[in-house]
Coordinates of C-alpha atoms in Angstrom, one line a residue:
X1 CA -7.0 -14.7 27.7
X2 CA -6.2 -11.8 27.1
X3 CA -4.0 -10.9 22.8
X4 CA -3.5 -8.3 21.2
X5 CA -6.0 -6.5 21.8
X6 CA -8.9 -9.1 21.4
X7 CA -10.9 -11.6 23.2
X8 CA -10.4 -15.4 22.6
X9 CA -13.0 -16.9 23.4
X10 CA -14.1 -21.0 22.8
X11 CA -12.4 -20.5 19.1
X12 CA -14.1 -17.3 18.9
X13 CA -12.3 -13.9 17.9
X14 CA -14.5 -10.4 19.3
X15 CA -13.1 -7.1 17.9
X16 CA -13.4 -4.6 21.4
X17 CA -16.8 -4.0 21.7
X18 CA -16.1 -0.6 22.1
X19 CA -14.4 0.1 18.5
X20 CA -17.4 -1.4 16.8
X21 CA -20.1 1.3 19.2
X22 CA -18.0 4.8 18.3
X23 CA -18.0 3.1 14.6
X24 CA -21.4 2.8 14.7
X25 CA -22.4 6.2 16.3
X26 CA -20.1 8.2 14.2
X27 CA -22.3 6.6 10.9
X28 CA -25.3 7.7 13.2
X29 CA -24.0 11.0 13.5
X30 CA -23.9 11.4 9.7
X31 CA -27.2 10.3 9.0
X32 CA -29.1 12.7 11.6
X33 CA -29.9 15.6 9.7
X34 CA -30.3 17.6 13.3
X35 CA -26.6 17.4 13.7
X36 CA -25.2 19.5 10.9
X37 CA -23.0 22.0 12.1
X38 CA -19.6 23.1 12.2
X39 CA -18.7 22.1 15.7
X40 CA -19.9 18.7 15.2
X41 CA -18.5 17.8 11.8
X42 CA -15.0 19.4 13.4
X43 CA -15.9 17.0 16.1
X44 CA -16.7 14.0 13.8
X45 CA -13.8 14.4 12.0
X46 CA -11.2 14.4 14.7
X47 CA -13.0 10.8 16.0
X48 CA -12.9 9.5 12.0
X49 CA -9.2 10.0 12.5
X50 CA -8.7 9.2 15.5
X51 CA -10.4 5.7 15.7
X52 CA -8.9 5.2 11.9
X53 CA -5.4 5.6 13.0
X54 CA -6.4 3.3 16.7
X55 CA -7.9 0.4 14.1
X56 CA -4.7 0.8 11.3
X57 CA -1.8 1.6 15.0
X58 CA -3.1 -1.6 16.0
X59 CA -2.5 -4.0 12.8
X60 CA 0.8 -1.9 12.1
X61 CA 1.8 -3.3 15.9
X62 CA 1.0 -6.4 15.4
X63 CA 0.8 -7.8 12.3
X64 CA 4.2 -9.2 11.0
X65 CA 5.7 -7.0 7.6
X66 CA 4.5 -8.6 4.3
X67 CA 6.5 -9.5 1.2
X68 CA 6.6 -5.9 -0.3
X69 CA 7.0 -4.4 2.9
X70 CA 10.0 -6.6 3.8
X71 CA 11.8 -6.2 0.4
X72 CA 11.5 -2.1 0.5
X73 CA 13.1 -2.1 3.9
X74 CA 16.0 -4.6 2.3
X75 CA 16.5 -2.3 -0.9
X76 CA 16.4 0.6 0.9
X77 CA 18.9 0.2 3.3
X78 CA 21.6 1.1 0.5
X79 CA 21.0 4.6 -1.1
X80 CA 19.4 5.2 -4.1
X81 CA 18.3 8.0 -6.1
X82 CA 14.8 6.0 -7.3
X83 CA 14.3 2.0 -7.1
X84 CA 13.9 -1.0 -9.8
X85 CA 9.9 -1.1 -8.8
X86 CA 9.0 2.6 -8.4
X87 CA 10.0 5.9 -7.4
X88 CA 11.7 6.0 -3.9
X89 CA 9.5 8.2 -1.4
X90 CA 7.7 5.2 -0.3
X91 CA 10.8 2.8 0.0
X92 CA 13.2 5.7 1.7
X93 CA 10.3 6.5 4.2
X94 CA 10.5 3.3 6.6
X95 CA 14.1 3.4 6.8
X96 CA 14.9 6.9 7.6
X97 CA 12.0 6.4 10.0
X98 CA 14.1 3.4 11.5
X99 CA 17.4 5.2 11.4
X100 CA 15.6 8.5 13.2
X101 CA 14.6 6.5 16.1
X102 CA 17.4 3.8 16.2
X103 CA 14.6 1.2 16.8
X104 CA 14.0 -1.9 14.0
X105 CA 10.2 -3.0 14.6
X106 CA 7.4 -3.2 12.7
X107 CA 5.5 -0.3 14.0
X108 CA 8.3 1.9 13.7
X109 CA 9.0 0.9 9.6
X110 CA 5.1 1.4 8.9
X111 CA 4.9 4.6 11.6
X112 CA 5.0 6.5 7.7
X113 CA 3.0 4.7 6.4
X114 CA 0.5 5.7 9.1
X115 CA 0.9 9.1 9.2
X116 CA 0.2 9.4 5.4
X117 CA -3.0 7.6 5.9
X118 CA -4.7 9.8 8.2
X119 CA -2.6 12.9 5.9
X120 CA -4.8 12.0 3.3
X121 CA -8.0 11.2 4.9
X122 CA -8.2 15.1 6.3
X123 CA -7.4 15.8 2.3
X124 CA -10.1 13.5 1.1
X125 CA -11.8 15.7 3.3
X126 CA -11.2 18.8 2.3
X127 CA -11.7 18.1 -1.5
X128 CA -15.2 16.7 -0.1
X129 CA -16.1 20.0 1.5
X130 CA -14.8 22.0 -1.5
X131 CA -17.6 20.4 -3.4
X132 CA -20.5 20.1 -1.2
X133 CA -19.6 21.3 2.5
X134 CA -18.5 20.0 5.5
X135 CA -21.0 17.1 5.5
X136 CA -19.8 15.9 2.0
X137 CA -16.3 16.1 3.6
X138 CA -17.1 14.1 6.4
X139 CA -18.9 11.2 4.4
X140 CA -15.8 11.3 2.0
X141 CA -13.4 10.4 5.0
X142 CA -15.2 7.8 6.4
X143 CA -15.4 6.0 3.5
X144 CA -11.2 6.3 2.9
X145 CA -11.4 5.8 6.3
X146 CA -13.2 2.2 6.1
X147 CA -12.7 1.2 2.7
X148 CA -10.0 -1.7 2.7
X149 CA -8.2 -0.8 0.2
X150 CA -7.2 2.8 1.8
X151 CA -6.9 1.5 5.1
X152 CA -5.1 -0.2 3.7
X153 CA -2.7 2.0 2.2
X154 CA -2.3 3.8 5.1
X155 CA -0.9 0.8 7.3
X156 CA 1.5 -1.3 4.7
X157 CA 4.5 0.3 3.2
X158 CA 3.1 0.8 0.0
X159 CA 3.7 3.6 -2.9
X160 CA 0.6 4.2 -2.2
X161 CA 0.6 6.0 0.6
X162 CA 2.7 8.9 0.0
X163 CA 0.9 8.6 -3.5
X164 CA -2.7 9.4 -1.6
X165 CA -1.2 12.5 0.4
X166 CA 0.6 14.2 -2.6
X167 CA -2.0 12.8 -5.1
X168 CA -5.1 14.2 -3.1
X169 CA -2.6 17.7 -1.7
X170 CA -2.4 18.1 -5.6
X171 CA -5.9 17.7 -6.6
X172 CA -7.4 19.6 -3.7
X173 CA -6.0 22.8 -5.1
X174 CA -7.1 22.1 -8.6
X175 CA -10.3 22.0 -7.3
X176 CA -9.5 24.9 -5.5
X177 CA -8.5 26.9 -9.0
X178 CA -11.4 25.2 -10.8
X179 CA -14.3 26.4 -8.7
X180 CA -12.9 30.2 -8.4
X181 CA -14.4 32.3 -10.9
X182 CA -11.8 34.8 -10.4
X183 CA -7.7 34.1 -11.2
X184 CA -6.3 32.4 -8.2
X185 CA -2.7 33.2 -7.3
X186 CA 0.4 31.9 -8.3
X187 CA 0.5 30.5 -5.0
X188 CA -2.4 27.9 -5.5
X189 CA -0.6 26.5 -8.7
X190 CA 2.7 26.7 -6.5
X191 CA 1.0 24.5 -4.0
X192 CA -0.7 22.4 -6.1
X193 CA 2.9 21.7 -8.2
X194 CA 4.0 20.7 -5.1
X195 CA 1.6 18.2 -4.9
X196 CA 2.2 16.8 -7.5
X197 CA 6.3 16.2 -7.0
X198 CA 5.3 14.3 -4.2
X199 CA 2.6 12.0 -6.3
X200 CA 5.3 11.8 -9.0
X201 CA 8.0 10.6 -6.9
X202 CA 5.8 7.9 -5.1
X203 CA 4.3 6.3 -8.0
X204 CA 4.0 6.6 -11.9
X205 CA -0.1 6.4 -11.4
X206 CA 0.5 9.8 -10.5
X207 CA 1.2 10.9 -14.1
X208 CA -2.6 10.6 -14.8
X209 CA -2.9 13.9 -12.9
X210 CA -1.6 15.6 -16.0
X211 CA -3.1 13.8 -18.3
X212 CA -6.2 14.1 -16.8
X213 CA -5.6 17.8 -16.3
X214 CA -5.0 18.3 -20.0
X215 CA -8.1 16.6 -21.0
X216 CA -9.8 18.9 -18.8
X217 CA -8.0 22.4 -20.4
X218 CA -9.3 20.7 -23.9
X219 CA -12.3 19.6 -23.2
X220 CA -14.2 22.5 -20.6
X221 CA -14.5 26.4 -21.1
X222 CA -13.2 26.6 -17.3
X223 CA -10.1 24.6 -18.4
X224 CA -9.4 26.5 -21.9
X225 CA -8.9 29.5 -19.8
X226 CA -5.7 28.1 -18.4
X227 CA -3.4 27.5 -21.4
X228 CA -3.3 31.6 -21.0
X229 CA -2.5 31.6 -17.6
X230 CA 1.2 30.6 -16.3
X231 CA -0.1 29.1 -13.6
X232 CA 0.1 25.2 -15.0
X233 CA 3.1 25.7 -16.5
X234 CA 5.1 26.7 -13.4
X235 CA 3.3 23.9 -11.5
X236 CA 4.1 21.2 -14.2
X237 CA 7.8 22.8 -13.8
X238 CA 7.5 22.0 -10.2
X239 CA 6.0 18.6 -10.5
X240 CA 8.7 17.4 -12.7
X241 CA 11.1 18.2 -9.8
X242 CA 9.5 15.4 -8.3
X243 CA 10.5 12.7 -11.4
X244 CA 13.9 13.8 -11.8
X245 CA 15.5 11.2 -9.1
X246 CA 13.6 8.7 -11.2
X247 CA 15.0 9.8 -14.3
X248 CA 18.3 10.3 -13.0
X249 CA 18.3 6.6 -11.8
X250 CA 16.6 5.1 -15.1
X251 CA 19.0 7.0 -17.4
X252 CA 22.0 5.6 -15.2
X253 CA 20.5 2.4 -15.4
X254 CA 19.3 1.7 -18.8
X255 CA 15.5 2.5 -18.6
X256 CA 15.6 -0.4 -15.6
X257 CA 12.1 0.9 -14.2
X258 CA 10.0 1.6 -17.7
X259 CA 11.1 -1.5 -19.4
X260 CA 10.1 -3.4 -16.1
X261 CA 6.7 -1.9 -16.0
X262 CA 5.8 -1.6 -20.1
X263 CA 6.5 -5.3 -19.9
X264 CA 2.8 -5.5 -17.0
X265 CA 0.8 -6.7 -20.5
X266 CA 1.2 -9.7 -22.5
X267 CA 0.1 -11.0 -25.9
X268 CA -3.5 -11.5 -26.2
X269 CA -7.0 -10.8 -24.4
X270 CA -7.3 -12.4 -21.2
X271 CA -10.5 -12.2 -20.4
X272 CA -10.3 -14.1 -17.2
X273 CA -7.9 -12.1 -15.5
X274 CA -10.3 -9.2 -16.1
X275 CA -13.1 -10.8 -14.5
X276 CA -10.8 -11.6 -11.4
X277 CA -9.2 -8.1 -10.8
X278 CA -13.2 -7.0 -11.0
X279 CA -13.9 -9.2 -8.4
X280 CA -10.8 -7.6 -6.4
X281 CA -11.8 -3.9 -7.3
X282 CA -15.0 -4.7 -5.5
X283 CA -14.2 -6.2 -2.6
X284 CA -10.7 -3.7 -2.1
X285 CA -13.9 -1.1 -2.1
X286 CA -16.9 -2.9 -1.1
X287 CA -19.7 -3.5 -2.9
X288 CA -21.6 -0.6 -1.8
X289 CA -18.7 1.6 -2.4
X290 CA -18.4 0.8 -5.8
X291 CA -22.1 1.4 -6.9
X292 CA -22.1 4.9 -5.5
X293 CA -18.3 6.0 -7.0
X294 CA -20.0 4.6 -10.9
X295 CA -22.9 6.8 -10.2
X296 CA -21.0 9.8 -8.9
X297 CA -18.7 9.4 -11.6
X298 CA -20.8 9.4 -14.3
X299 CA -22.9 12.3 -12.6
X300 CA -19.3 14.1 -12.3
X301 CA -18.9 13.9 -15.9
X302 CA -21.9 15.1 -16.5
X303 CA -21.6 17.7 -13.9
X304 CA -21.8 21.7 -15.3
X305 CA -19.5 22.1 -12.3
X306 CA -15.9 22.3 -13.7
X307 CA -14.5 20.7 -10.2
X308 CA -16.7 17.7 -10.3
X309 CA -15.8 17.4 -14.3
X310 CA -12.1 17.7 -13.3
X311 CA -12.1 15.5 -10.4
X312 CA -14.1 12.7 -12.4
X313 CA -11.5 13.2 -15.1
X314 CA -9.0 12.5 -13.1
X315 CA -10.1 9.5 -11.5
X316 CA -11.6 7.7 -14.8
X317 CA -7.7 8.0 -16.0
X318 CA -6.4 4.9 -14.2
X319 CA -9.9 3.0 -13.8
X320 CA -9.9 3.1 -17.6
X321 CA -6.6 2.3 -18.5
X322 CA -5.6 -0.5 -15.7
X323 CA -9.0 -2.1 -16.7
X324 CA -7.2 -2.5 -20.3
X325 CA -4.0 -3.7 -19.2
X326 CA -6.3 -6.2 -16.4
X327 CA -7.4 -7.5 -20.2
X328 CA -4.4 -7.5 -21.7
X329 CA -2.6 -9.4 -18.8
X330 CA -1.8 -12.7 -18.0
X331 CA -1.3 -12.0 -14.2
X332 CA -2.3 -7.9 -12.4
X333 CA -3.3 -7.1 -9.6
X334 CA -6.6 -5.4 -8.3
X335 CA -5.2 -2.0 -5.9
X336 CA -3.8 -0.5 -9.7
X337 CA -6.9 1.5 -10.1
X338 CA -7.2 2.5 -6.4
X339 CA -5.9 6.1 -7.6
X340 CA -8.2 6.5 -9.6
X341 CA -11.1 5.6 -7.4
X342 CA -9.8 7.6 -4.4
X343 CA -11.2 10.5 -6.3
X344 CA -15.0 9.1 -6.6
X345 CA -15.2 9.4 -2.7
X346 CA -15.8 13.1 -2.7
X347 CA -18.2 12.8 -5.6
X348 CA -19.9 10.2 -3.5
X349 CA -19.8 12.7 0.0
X350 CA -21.0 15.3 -2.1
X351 CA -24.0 12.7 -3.3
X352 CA -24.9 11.6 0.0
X353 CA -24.8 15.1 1.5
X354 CA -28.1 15.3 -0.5
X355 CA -29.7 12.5 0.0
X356 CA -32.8 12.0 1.5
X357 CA -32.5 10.5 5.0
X358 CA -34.0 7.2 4.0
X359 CA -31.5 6.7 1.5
X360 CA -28.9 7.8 4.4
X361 CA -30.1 5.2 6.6
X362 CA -29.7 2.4 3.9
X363 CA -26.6 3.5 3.2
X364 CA -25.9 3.1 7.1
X365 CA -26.6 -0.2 7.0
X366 CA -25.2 -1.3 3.8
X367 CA -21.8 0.3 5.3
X368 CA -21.7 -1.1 8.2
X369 CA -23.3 -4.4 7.2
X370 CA -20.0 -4.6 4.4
X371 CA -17.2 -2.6 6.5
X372 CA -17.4 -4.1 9.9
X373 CA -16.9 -7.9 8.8
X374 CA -14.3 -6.8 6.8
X375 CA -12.4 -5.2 9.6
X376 CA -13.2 -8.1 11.9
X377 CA -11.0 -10.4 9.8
X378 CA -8.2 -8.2 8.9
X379 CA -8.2 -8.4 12.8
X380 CA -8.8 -12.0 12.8
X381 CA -5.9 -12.4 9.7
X382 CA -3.5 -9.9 11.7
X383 CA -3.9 -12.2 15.3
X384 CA -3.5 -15.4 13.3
X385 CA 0.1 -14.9 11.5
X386 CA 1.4 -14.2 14.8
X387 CA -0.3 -17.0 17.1
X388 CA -1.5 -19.4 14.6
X389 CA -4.8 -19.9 16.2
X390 CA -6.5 -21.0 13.8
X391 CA -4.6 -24.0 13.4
X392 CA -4.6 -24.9 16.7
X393 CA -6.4 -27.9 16.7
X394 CA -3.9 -29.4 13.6
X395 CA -0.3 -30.8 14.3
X396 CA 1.3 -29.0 11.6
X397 CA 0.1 -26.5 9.7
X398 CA -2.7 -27.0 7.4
X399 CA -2.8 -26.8 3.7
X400 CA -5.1 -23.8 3.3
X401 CA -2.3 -21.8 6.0
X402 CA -0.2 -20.0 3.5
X403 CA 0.5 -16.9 5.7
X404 CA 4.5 -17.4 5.5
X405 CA 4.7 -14.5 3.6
X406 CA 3.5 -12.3 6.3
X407 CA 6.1 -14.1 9.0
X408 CA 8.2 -12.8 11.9
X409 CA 11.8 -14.0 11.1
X410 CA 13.7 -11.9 13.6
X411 CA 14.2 -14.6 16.0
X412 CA 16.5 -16.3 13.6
X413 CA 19.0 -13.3 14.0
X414 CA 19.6 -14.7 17.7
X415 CA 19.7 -18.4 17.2
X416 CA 22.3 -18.2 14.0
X417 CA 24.3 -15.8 16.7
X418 CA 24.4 -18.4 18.8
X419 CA 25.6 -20.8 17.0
X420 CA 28.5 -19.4 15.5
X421 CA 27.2 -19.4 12.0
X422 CA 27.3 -16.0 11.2
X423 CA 31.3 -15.4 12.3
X424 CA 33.5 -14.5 9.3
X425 CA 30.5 -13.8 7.0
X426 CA 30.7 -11.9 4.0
X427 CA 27.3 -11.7 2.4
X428 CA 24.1 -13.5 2.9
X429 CA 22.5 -14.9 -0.3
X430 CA 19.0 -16.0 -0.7
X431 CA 16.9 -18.2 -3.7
X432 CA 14.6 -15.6 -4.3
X433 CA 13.8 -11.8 -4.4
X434 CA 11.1 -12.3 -1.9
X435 CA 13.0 -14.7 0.7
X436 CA 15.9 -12.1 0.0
X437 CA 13.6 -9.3 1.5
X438 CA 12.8 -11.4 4.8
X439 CA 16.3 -12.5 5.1
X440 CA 17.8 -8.9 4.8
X441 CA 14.9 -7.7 8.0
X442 CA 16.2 -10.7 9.5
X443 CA 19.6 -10.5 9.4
X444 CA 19.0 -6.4 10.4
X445 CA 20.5 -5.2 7.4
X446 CA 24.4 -6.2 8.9
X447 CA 25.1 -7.9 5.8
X448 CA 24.5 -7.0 1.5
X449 CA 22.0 -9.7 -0.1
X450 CA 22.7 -11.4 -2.7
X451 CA 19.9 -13.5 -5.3
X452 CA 20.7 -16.3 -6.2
X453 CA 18.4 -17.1 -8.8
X454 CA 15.0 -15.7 -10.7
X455 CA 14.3 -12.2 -10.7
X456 CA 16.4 -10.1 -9.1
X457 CA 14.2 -6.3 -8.8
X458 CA 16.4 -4.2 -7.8
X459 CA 18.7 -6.3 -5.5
X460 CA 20.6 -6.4 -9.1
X461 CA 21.6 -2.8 -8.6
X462 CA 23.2 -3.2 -5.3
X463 CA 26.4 -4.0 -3.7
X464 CA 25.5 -7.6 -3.0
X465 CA 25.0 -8.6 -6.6
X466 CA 28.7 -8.7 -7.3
X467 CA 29.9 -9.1 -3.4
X468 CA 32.1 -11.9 -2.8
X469 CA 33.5 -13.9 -0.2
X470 CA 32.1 -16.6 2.5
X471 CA 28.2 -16.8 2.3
X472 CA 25.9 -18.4 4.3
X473 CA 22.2 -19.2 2.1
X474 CA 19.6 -18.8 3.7
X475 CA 16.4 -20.1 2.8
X476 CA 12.8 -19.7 4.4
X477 CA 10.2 -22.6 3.8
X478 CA 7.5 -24.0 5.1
X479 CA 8.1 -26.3 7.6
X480 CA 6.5 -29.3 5.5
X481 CA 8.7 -28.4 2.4
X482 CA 11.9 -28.4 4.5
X483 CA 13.9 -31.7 3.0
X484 CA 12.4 -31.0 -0.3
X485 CA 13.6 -27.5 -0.7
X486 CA 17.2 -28.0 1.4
X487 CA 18.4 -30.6 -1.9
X488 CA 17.6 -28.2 -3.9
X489 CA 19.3 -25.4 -2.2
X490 CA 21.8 -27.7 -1.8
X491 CA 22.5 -28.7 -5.5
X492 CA 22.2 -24.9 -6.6
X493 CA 24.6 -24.1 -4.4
X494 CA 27.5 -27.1 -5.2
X495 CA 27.0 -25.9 -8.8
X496 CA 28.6 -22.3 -7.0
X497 CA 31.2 -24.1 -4.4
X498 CA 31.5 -27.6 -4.9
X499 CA 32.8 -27.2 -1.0
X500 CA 29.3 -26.0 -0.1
X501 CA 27.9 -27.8 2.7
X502 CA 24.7 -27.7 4.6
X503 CA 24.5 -26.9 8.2
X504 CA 21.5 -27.8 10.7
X505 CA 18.5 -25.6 9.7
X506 CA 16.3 -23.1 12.0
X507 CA 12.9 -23.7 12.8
X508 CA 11.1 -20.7 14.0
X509 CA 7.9 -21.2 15.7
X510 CA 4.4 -19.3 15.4
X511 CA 2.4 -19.2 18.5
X512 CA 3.8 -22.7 20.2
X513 CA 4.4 -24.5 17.2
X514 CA 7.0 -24.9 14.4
X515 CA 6.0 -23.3 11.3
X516 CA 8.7 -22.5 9.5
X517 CA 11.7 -24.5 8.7
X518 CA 15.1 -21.9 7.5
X519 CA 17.7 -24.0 5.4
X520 CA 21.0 -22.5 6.1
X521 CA 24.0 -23.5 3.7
X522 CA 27.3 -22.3 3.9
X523 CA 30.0 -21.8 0.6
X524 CA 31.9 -19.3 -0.9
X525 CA 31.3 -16.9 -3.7
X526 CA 34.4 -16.1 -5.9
X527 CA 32.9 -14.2 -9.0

């Protein structure tokens, strides 16, 4: 039969034959020295972007919104200037999306998240071209292109993506400046200012621009010409214009964010965590990847080019300092650095549009023997938190199925409709911060959200955190855990309204079968 865009086959799971040949010939393409020329790398690089945004459409469809995703839908649906995590262009951008259109569905919420994906792919390409030509462009956005971690980024609602389109906007003219041996106009620091407000109000990685920058004025004779010019002042001017909703939320609400995020390390070396979030750097990049962006950034340091100096500068800044804080962490995670190594692609296009051709042919197969599988089971991963397929042969889930967090709750809208149980509600309240997030997507945002217990992010700053009134918990579980979890709902919420009482749970199905079992206790809140 016929899912989703694949083939099921006897147990087996084929990716459209047809995906995997204009992959495959588009490496080709780039590898045949007989095809450089303008028309065809134009040509090539409409097909990178178009068959990248078919691959990342296709996921966004079908595969249900994650943890992160669900909670910056739920936060965002009430105003505010700049959000507990990070800054807010990332968090506003699925929700005016969904208020534009009127429509509530996954593709719609990540329909930004899309569009800044393929955004910065044609920028990757640019700063490619700048430093080697068109053909240095055009290996550059393949590899953002294929490289799981930006693919990534362009499909989940993630800082990063509006990070990668004002991050890579903002370097693209300082490479612009730093190759032009004559002064450039005010324009190109205008521009690349801009950039940088939209960097600074996606993510606080974007601050190593600066820094990185500033090295760069101390450090090269290219770069010491620029504390005389106005240029970088008037474009840090503008890039702080891009902070200030951050700042004007923080100073409203005690330094929320910064004492959030300077709390990331702990006490101690943890040496262990290191090793694991090297692990995860390698396979967000692929093991390929990640031997050609060490040598191209240590060749970029070593460059006499000031661009490729710059540009190596200013990816080293997070590599470097989220390796430290992997070391000095209990608990990180692997796609910190990613803004960093975004910036060794176009040192590594400008590598390979050197190479010899038998170094371009290993470097054919080496991609395509790493990428392909890797995009086979995101495709397998997307197909099985919606049908469950894998599990097919199991009456209940099995252990190793821990894809809840990446679960389609909206039926459970419907079905508490029907029953009544949402008639003279007031609030819905939820354990957790996470099962807060899925509960808010479920519920369609009709209701504030209030945490019951543990870390609250930002659901703190809202309207539910002090709303009161008649509540109804709700609270998502595996279906295994049900009984289990429901006493202790239960309990929690007796300790609130001794009058609490539990009504008969939801179970939601994936595929035929029950996977998930929703508590759902009713009480009232009165402080």
């Amino acid at each position: 039969m016929r899912v989703t865009g694949f083939d099921i086959v006897a147990g087996r799971v084929f990716v459209p034959s047809g995906l995997h040949k204009v992959g495959q010939a588009m490496i080709t393409g780039l590898t045949d020295p007989a095809t450089i020329n303008d028309q065809h790398d134009r040509r090539m690089l409409w097909r990178i972007l178009a068959l990248s945004m078919l691959v990342r459409g296709l996921l966004a469809t079908f595969t249900p919104l994650g943890v992160d995703e669900a909670y910056a839908i739920a936060v965002a649906r009430e105003f505010s200037w700049s959000f507990f995590d990070h800054p807010p262009l990332a968090f506003w951008s699925p929700v005016v999306a969904a208020n534009l259109t009127g429509v509530e569905h996954q593709l719609v919420f990540r329909a930004p998240a899309l569009l800044y994906g393929s955004i910065t792919t044609w920028l990757i390409y640019a700063i490619g071209s700048e430093l080697g030509g068109s053909r240095a462009g055009l290996w550059a956005a393949l590899l953002h292109a294929t490289t799981p971690a930006f693919l990534l980024a362009g499909l989940i609602i993630l800082p990063d993506g509006p990070l990668g389109v004002g991050s890579a906007y903002c370097v693209l003219w300082l490479v612009r400046i730093a190759k032009s041996s004559e002064p450039v106009p005010m324009t190109n620091w205008v521009l690349m200012g801009a950039g940088l407000a939209v960097a600074l109000a996606s993510k606080y990685q974007a601050a190593f621009i600066p820094i990185a920058t500033l090295s760069f004025m101390l450090i090269s004779p290219v770069g010491r010409r620029w504390f005389r010019l106005p240029g970088p002042y008037v474009a840090a001017l503008i890039g702080l214009i891009g902070l200030a909703p951050v700042l004007l939320w923080n100073v409203q609400n005690d330094w929320a964010s910064f004492s959030f995020h300077g709390g990331r390390t702990g006490k101690g070396l943890h040496p262990e965590n290191l090793t694991l979030m090297l692990v995860g750097q390698v396979l967000y990049l692929l093991p390929p990847v990640i031997v050609m962006a060490a040598v191209a950034l240590w060749r970029g340091l070593r460059s006499d080019q000031a661009e490729r100096l710059l540009l190596a500068l200013i990816a080293f800044g997070p590599i470097i300092a989220f390796n430290i804080v992997y070391l000095l962490s209990a608990k990180s995670f692997p796609h910190w650095t990613m803004p960093g190594w975004i910036f060794a692609l176009p040192l590594i296009g400008a590598m390979l549009s050197h190479a010899s051709p038998m170094n371009l042919r290993r470097t054919r197969r080496y991609l395509i023997g790493f990428a392909a599988p890797v995009i086979v089971l995101l495709f397998v991963f997307s197909l099985h938190s919606v049908t469950g397929f894998l599990g097919r042969y199991s009456d209940s889930p099995p252990a190793w199925d821990q894809t809840a967090d990446m679960f389609d709750y909206n039926p459970l809208y419907q079905q508490l409709m029907e029953r009544g149980d949402l008639e003279n509600i007031d609030l819905i309240a939820a354990n957790t911060w996470i099962s807060a997030g899925f509960m808010s997507g479920a519920m369609q945002g009709k209701w504030p959200v209030r945490v019951l217990s543990g870390p609250k992010h930002h659901f703190q700053f809202m309207t539910g955190h002090t709303k009161t009134g008649r509540a109804l918990v709700l609270d998502p579980v595996l279906i295994a855990q049900g009984s289990e979890n429901l006493e202790k709902m239960l309990k929690l919420a007796l300790q609130i309204d001794p009058s609490a009482k539990a009504l008969e749970s939801v179970v939601l199905n994936r595929g035929s079968k029950p996977y998930i079992t929703v508590n759902v206790i009713q009480l009232t809140i009165e402080n």
